[in-house]
Short mmCIF file of C-alpha atoms in Angstrom, two decimals:
data_model
loop_
_atom_site.label_atom_id
_atom_site.label_comp_id
_atom_site.label_asym_id
_atom_site.label_seq_id
_atom_site.Cartn_x
_atom_site.Cartn_y
_atom_site.Cartn_z
CA MET A 767 143.13 104.44 130.26
CA GLU A 768 145.42 101.46 130.02
CA SER A 769 146.43 99.73 133.19
CA PRO A 770 150.15 99.27 133.87
CA LYS A 771 149.74 95.47 133.63
CA ASP A 772 148.32 95.50 130.07
CA PRO A 773 150.11 98.05 127.91
CA GLY A 774 148.81 98.08 124.37
CA LYS A 775 145.76 95.95 125.17
CA ARG A 776 143.51 98.35 123.30
CA ASP A 777 145.76 98.15 120.23
CA LEU A 778 145.59 94.34 120.33
CA LYS A 779 141.79 94.44 120.50
CA ILE A 780 141.64 96.79 117.53
CA ARG A 781 143.98 94.54 115.54
CA ASP A 782 141.88 91.50 116.47
CA LEU A 783 138.76 93.24 115.19
CA GLU A 784 140.55 94.09 111.95
CA VAL A 785 141.60 90.46 111.49
CA VAL A 786 138.05 89.27 112.13
CA GLU A 787 136.70 91.75 109.56
CA GLU A 788 139.25 90.56 106.98
CA MET A 789 138.18 86.96 107.61
CA ARG A 790 134.51 87.90 107.17
CA ILE A 791 135.28 89.59 103.85
CA LYS A 792 137.22 86.55 102.60
CA ARG A 793 134.39 84.23 103.65
CA ALA A 794 131.79 86.41 101.91
CA ASP A 795 133.89 86.46 98.73
CA LEU A 796 134.24 82.67 98.80
CA GLN A 797 130.51 82.20 99.43
CA SER A 798 129.64 84.46 96.49
CA LEU A 799 131.97 82.50 94.19
CA LEU A 800 130.49 79.19 95.33
CA LEU A 801 126.96 80.48 94.85
CA LEU A 802 127.74 81.73 91.35
CA ASP A 803 129.37 78.42 90.46
CA ALA A 804 126.35 76.47 91.72
CA PHE A 805 123.99 78.76 89.78
CA ASN A 806 125.97 78.26 86.57
CA LYS A 807 125.97 74.47 87.02
CA ASP A 808 122.20 74.44 87.60
CA ARG A 809 121.66 76.66 84.57
CA ALA A 810 123.82 74.44 82.38
CA ALA A 811 121.82 71.38 83.49
CA LEU A 812 118.51 72.86 82.29
CA PRO A 813 117.21 71.55 78.96
CA GLN A 814 118.01 73.92 76.14
CA PRO A 815 115.03 75.26 74.13
CA THR A 816 114.68 73.90 70.61
CA PRO A 817 114.66 76.38 67.73
CA ALA A 818 111.19 77.41 66.56
CA GLN A 819 109.80 75.82 63.41
CA GLN A 820 109.05 78.03 60.43
CA PRO A 821 105.25 78.52 60.38
CA SER A 822 105.08 78.97 56.59
CA ALA A 823 106.33 75.43 55.95
CA ALA A 824 103.68 73.93 58.23
CA LEU A 825 100.64 75.40 56.39
CA PRO A 826 99.52 74.21 52.95
CA PRO A 827 98.95 76.89 50.28
CA PRO A 828 95.41 78.34 50.17
CA ASP A 829 92.88 76.70 47.86
CA PRO A 830 91.89 79.12 45.06
CA ARG A 831 88.33 77.70 45.05
CA THR A 832 87.66 79.05 48.55
CA ARG A 833 88.54 82.68 47.86
CA ASP A 834 85.91 85.28 48.80
CA ASP A 835 86.62 87.80 46.03
CA GLN A 836 85.16 85.70 43.17
#
């Protein structure tokens, strides 16, 4: 029950809790954006892998004198 001195006190408390919850949601959204931005910056700073060399160009052709089927 509300006392005669404080009409609507319960409504004010409920509204205060709603405002606090909205602030928590905004803070969580901002933190997630900052974390994603930091992750992307770290990822961009990593050295990029070089393309693989073609293995066929690195090996000389086989010597016909060393074949087993002769």
